[in-house]
Amino acid sequence: MNLLRRHPVAIALVVLLLATAIHPLSPLVDAVTGSAPGDADLDRPILYVLFAPLSNSLDALTFFSQPRAEWALAVWILALGVWGALRRSAAPLTWRRHVARALVGPGIVILLGVAAVLLPRPVPSLTSDGVGTVIDYHAHTNLSHDGRPGWTLAKLAEWHERQGFEASYVTDHNVVYDGSLPVPAGTTISLLPGVEWSVHQQHVVAIGPVEALPRDSFGGSTARMLRIFAAIERQGGLSIASLPEYWRNHWEDLGAFVVAGVDGFEIVNCAPKALGFPPDLRRQVLALAGSHDLMVVGASDNHGWGQVTCVWNVSRPGAQGFHTNRVFARPLALVQGNGWSWAAAVSQPWYMLRSLSWSERASWLTWVVIILLYRAMPRREGQGAGLGILARSLGGRRKVAVPNETPT
């Protein structure tokens, strides 16, 4: 009871780590069937597992939908600020110290958010049993208006390689990539031609032998926008309706999309605005695509701002390029459309802990024990924290031999 009273956070975390292991989430989910794939898995680098608490936390921040992120950050910042301000102290504090203690927790949350977007770090990669080509259908460079400065073709290729991709279409906003630029030296993946057209309330990913189009011809109304699918087909390319636009702006028009000649739909997109796509609507799109033999794809929609992806496509070559038959996604991304956004501060950590592998769970428990021992190790009066305290806590207290002599 004394341990629980002195270290409630550590004990609660241990309980949660053990409780979430009872009914864990699969590391990967087939977004089409909803089942765990038996021929694909995630390969986690050693450093990723060694620092699993940080790695998993940054991933969980990356896989937030926009409304869930807004709610979670607001709740965490407020709760940690109040907790820091109300914590008891052994000595009286000035108002400046009270303010500083209240700002520590919110500051850490903000730093973690920035790190999730910008900090280079180890990331898991997809491994499959040779069932097809691992490909991304939607990615950007710095040529897009919202691309990260300096996010070149070489960096885009390197980013995909680290996560197990073998090919990626380059689909900058309204800037055609025709594949004529030299592939960066050392690149082992294929960079394929494509573009993302911004038309009336819709983004359309065009892949294959695409050429420039007069975008003004497809603006102003849904009826005019729908003509872009036929225009892409005349070029010999394939058109894919992107998320979140068709969900938010054209949900009642999807039948017209099919009649107009759309070739496929994104069913998973890793952008924050698109991650909230509800599972029941995803099932409706799958049914629509299945009844008309259309493609369904996942998209990283990477603009250079995130370090890890939530989705991979395993595809096979077809008559007009690649034809997707499998879409693998991280379960933490697929659940973003579930439940109430205001509960994200609690549900996101819960989903994160449920999705841990056994190696990651062991890493979490090890770090909890190390920090608990460090905190519990007695110190001499006036002695500050340091590596020496940590070493003694892990190695045990050294016994000093006492001479068997009585001084005279």
XYZ file of C-alpha atoms in Angstrom:
408
model
C 0.000 0.000 0.000
C 2.887 2.337 0.695
C 4.239 1.737 -2.835
C 0.819 2.492 -4.337
C 0.519 5.665 -2.307
C 3.989 6.925 -3.221
C 4.003 5.907 -6.922
C 0.381 5.748 -8.141
C 1.198 6.645 -11.769
C 3.756 3.861 -12.171
C 1.481 1.258 -10.574
C -1.485 2.359 -12.710
C 0.645 2.097 -15.848
C 1.755 -1.440 -14.961
C -1.877 -2.440 -14.415
C -2.879 -0.947 -17.775
C -0.019 -2.678 -19.597
C -1.105 -6.024 -18.198
C -4.838 -5.398 -18.690
C -4.498 -4.353 -22.340
C -2.502 -7.516 -23.050
C -5.625 -9.608 -22.362
C -7.404 -8.423 -25.527
C -4.722 -6.840 -27.754
C -5.162 -5.329 -31.209
C -3.362 -6.863 -34.169
C -0.287 -4.881 -35.320
C -1.836 -4.780 -38.798
C -5.392 -4.998 -40.099
C -6.595 -5.734 -43.616
C -8.737 -2.645 -44.223
C -10.872 -4.527 -46.764
C -11.699 -7.654 -44.758
C -11.149 -6.296 -41.241
C -9.051 -9.330 -40.295
C -5.414 -9.671 -39.273
C -3.268 -10.629 -42.282
C -1.328 -13.867 -41.935
C 1.251 -13.066 -44.603
C 2.361 -9.589 -43.506
C 3.780 -8.081 -40.340
C 5.604 -5.061 -38.975
C 9.361 -5.199 -38.523
C 10.331 -2.920 -35.639
C 13.958 -1.700 -35.452
C 15.894 -2.394 -32.264
C 16.003 1.283 -31.273
C 12.263 1.564 -31.849
C 11.625 -1.276 -29.381
C 14.319 -0.160 -26.932
C 12.641 3.241 -26.580
C 9.129 1.884 -27.091
C 7.417 4.310 -24.667
C 8.637 7.264 -26.729
C 8.235 5.516 -30.105
C 4.667 4.389 -29.433
C 3.656 7.740 -27.949
C 4.911 9.638 -31.008
C 3.113 7.177 -33.298
C -0.101 7.646 -31.311
C 0.181 11.418 -31.759
C 0.798 10.947 -35.494
C -2.333 8.807 -35.950
C -4.796 11.321 -34.524
C -7.690 12.547 -36.617
C -7.985 16.323 -36.467
C -11.019 16.574 -34.126
C -9.664 13.900 -31.796
C -6.271 15.651 -31.711
C -7.872 18.968 -30.811
C -9.881 17.441 -27.973
C -7.022 15.316 -26.644
C -4.483 18.137 -26.613
C -6.942 20.501 -24.930
C -7.768 17.966 -22.199
C -4.155 16.911 -21.594
C -2.846 20.485 -21.475
C -5.592 21.550 -19.063
C -5.322 18.460 -16.837
C -1.518 18.520 -16.618
C -1.510 22.266 -15.996
C -3.967 21.945 -13.095
C -2.109 18.938 -11.685
C 1.220 20.792 -11.804
C -0.266 23.855 -10.122
C -1.934 21.893 -7.317
C 0.895 19.464 -6.516
C 2.065 19.700 -2.939
C 5.614 20.750 -2.264
C 7.836 20.168 0.764
C 8.714 23.873 0.862
C 6.617 26.974 0.186
C 6.744 28.115 -3.459
C 6.682 31.579 -4.946
C 4.037 32.402 -7.535
C 6.698 32.142 -10.243
C 7.488 28.566 -9.194
C 3.771 27.722 -9.131
C 3.398 29.000 -12.698
C 6.520 27.146 -13.813
C 5.278 23.859 -12.328
C 1.900 24.359 -14.010
C 3.551 24.872 -17.410
C 5.868 21.845 -17.340
C 3.205 19.261 -18.245
C 1.597 21.281 -21.085
C 5.075 22.096 -22.384
C 5.968 18.402 -22.587
C 2.738 17.674 -24.509
C 3.502 20.427 -27.018
C 7.097 19.228 -27.443
C 5.891 15.677 -28.081
C 3.484 16.973 -30.725
C 6.285 18.851 -32.486
C 8.562 15.794 -32.222
C 5.885 13.556 -33.775
C 5.856 15.823 -36.831
C 9.523 16.745 -37.212
C 11.822 14.462 -35.178
C 13.663 11.809 -37.256
C 13.266 8.465 -35.514
C 13.169 4.701 -36.152
C 9.887 3.531 -37.697
C 8.342 0.102 -38.332
C 8.437 -1.293 -41.850
C 6.101 -3.720 -43.582
C 7.335 -7.225 -44.313
C 5.296 -9.530 -46.540
C 5.727 -13.000 -47.979
C 6.222 -11.879 -51.567
C 2.506 -11.552 -52.288
C 2.948 -8.410 -54.419
C 4.546 -4.979 -54.600
C 4.288 -2.696 -51.561
C 3.198 0.618 -53.029
C 1.914 4.064 -52.063
C -0.657 5.710 -54.345
C -0.570 9.246 -52.937
C 2.499 11.191 -51.771
C 3.896 14.720 -52.175
C 7.186 16.580 -52.432
C 7.983 20.223 -51.733
C 6.491 21.103 -55.136
C 3.077 20.940 -53.483
C 1.949 24.203 -51.899
C 1.675 22.479 -48.496
C 4.762 20.267 -48.828
C 7.530 20.545 -46.264
C 10.338 22.847 -47.409
C 13.266 20.790 -48.647
C 11.140 17.643 -49.018
C 12.748 16.525 -52.282
C 12.241 13.409 -54.385
C 15.276 11.880 -52.687
C 13.837 12.412 -49.207
C 10.437 11.127 -50.300
C 12.071 7.981 -51.673
C 14.149 7.472 -48.517
C 11.045 7.911 -46.331
C 9.217 5.204 -48.277
C 12.179 2.828 -48.283
C 12.471 2.958 -44.490
C 8.878 1.791 -44.148
C 9.016 -1.118 -46.543
C 7.628 0.423 -49.728
C 8.917 -0.769 -53.098
C 7.235 1.917 -55.220
C 5.344 5.190 -54.843
C 3.386 7.427 -57.157
C 4.452 11.076 -56.851
C 1.212 13.067 -56.775
C 1.929 16.718 -56.071
C -0.950 19.195 -56.014
C -1.612 20.269 -59.607
C 2.026 19.602 -60.592
C 2.475 16.629 -62.930
C 5.337 14.223 -62.217
C 5.970 12.387 -65.477
C 8.870 10.258 -64.295
C 11.381 12.042 -66.501
C 13.417 13.484 -63.626
C 16.433 11.339 -62.732
C 15.863 8.936 -59.852
C 17.959 10.055 -56.857
C 21.252 8.198 -56.461
C 20.993 5.218 -54.140
C 17.225 4.942 -54.489
C 16.020 1.365 -54.696
C 12.283 2.023 -55.013
C 10.399 3.113 -58.123
C 8.960 6.646 -58.299
C 5.962 6.552 -60.616
C 4.149 9.324 -62.536
C 1.089 10.994 -61.107
C -0.614 14.189 -59.931
C -3.352 15.269 -57.511
C -5.860 17.574 -59.194
C -7.728 20.088 -57.038
C -11.129 20.605 -58.654
C -14.598 21.560 -57.387
C -14.744 20.440 -53.712
C -12.743 17.333 -54.611
C -9.173 16.131 -54.936
C -8.598 13.521 -57.634
C -5.388 11.472 -57.730
C -4.413 10.659 -61.328
C -1.758 7.997 -61.861
C -0.072 6.625 -64.953
C 0.713 8.534 -68.183
C -0.907 11.765 -67.001
C -0.589 15.178 -68.620
C -1.537 18.727 -67.709
C -5.266 19.546 -67.701
C -7.143 22.875 -67.779
C -8.426 22.714 -64.191
C -10.819 25.609 -64.726
C -12.863 23.303 -66.939
C -13.716 21.173 -63.909
C -14.605 23.870 -61.381
C -17.764 25.610 -60.302
C -20.100 22.646 -59.901
C -20.206 18.924 -59.237
C -21.399 18.224 -62.774
C -18.345 19.977 -64.243
C -16.014 18.280 -61.763
C -17.225 14.800 -62.751
C -15.890 15.278 -66.297
C -12.310 15.028 -65.026
C -12.589 11.242 -64.730
C -13.186 10.863 -68.479
C -10.388 13.341 -69.233
C -7.903 11.281 -67.211
C -9.090 8.094 -68.895
C -8.480 9.605 -72.356
C -4.850 10.186 -71.318
C -4.527 6.518 -70.386
C -4.361 7.212 -66.645
C -6.356 6.001 -63.668
C -8.397 8.301 -61.407
C -8.831 7.819 -57.654
C -11.207 9.903 -55.531
C -9.295 11.173 -52.501
C -10.301 11.430 -48.858
C -11.606 13.403 -47.076
C -13.256 15.357 -49.923
C -15.609 12.732 -51.332
C -16.719 11.848 -47.794
C -17.301 15.434 -46.659
C -18.457 17.096 -49.892
C -19.786 14.451 -52.282
C -21.115 11.563 -50.238
C -24.486 11.646 -52.030
C -22.729 11.832 -55.414
C -20.682 8.616 -55.300
C -23.040 6.891 -57.719
C -22.408 9.748 -60.156
C -18.654 9.277 -59.626
C -19.013 5.676 -60.820
C -21.117 6.607 -63.850
C -18.623 9.354 -64.773
C -15.762 6.861 -64.855
C -13.863 7.030 -61.565
C -11.435 4.101 -61.302
C -11.217 3.824 -57.532
C -11.579 5.278 -54.053
C -9.212 5.847 -51.158
C -10.529 3.952 -48.128
C -7.677 4.944 -45.779
C -5.744 8.206 -45.843
C -3.188 9.087 -43.153
C -3.818 12.844 -43.189
C -5.407 14.129 -39.936
C -8.509 15.439 -41.731
C -9.064 12.063 -43.424
C -8.327 9.680 -40.533
C -11.760 10.295 -39.045
C -13.483 8.448 -41.931
C -16.160 6.381 -40.131
C -15.883 2.573 -40.434
C -19.526 2.169 -41.504
C -18.978 4.575 -44.416
C -15.794 2.718 -45.365
C -17.839 -0.469 -45.606
C -20.325 1.272 -47.901
C -17.523 2.418 -50.222
C -16.095 -1.116 -50.247
C -19.505 -2.477 -51.252
C -19.868 0.149 -54.001
C -16.372 -0.505 -55.351
C -16.842 -4.280 -55.196
C -20.101 -4.162 -57.143
C -18.443 -2.158 -59.960
C -14.973 -3.775 -59.934
C -13.245 -0.538 -58.858
C -9.919 -0.089 -57.067
C -9.732 0.591 -53.336
C -6.451 1.961 -52.054
C -4.744 3.321 -48.984
C -2.692 6.512 -49.070
C 0.030 7.901 -46.860
C -0.746 11.396 -48.254
C 2.719 12.277 -46.973
C 3.790 15.904 -47.310
C 7.048 15.527 -45.373
C 5.563 16.498 -42.006
C 5.172 13.049 -40.429
C 7.783 10.369 -39.833
C 5.607 7.247 -39.882
C 2.796 5.968 -42.080
C -0.402 4.177 -41.166
C -1.108 2.247 -44.374
C 0.511 0.081 -47.046
C -0.867 -1.327 -50.303
C 0.213 -4.733 -51.564
C -0.528 -4.680 -55.284
C 0.072 -6.634 -58.443
C 0.720 -5.266 -61.940
C -2.342 -4.940 -64.156
C -3.109 -3.787 -67.674
C -2.814 -0.079 -66.784
C -0.280 -0.217 -63.962
C -0.842 -1.605 -60.472
C -4.141 -3.032 -59.316
C -4.598 -3.165 -55.559
C -5.816 -6.305 -53.892
C -4.699 -5.721 -50.291
C -4.709 -2.621 -48.055
C -2.908 -3.066 -44.729
C -3.313 -0.421 -42.033
C -2.311 0.246 -38.440
C -5.380 -0.381 -36.221
C -4.735 2.815 -34.257
C -5.442 4.737 -37.476
C -8.568 2.794 -38.412
C -10.276 3.424 -35.050
C -10.095 7.219 -35.417
C -13.621 7.259 -36.799
C -15.004 5.348 -33.799
C -16.732 6.866 -30.795
C -16.742 10.420 -29.506
C -13.910 12.820 -30.247
C -14.135 14.353 -26.761
C -13.034 11.012 -25.260
C -9.794 10.904 -27.278
C -7.602 11.894 -24.313
C -8.472 8.536 -22.739
C -9.283 6.304 -25.714
C -6.102 7.070 -27.711
C -3.739 5.837 -24.936
C -6.020 2.831 -24.439
C -5.899 1.887 -28.146
C -2.142 2.521 -28.203
C -1.485 0.156 -25.294
C -3.760 -2.501 -26.812
C -1.799 -2.386 -30.079
C 1.602 -3.054 -28.464
C 3.542 -6.150 -29.454
C 5.002 -8.303 -26.682
C 8.483 -6.869 -27.284
C 7.145 -3.313 -26.980
C 5.138 -4.213 -23.889
C 8.246 -5.691 -22.280
C 10.153 -2.496 -23.065
C 7.433 -0.397 -21.401
C 7.495 -2.562 -18.271
C 11.285 -2.429 -18.112
C 11.315 1.376 -18.281
C 8.604 1.604 -15.615
C 10.622 -0.636 -13.279
C 13.855 1.292 -13.903
C 12.218 4.650 -13.182
C 10.378 3.221 -10.176
C 13.623 1.903 -8.688
C 15.313 5.203 -9.403
C 12.565 7.162 -7.687
C 12.374 4.779 -4.722
C 16.128 4.628 -4.023
C 16.910 6.407 -0.704
C 19.227 9.403 -0.984
C 21.388 11.127 1.550
C 20.134 14.475 2.738
C 20.820 17.160 0.191
C 21.880 14.666 -2.525
C 20.378 15.404 -5.939
C 19.296 12.996 -8.650
C 21.950 11.558 -10.895
C 23.314 8.511 -12.704
C 24.915 7.275 -9.526
C 21.531 6.913 -7.861
C 20.242 5.000 -10.905
C 23.255 2.683 -10.925
C 22.827 1.877 -7.234
C 19.106 1.281 -7.690
C 19.769 -1.275 -10.444
C 22.785 -2.890 -8.856
C 21.626 -3.037 -5.281
C 23.174 -1.436 -2.254
C 26.877 -2.181 -1.820
C 27.806 -3.901 1.441
C 30.784 -2.443 3.259
C 32.839 -4.779 5.432
C 33.140 -3.615 9.042
C 36.362 -4.597 10.878
C 35.746 -6.903 13.826
C 37.607 -4.645 16.198
C 36.611 -2.644 19.222
C 38.477 0.677 19.473
C 40.240 1.332 22.735
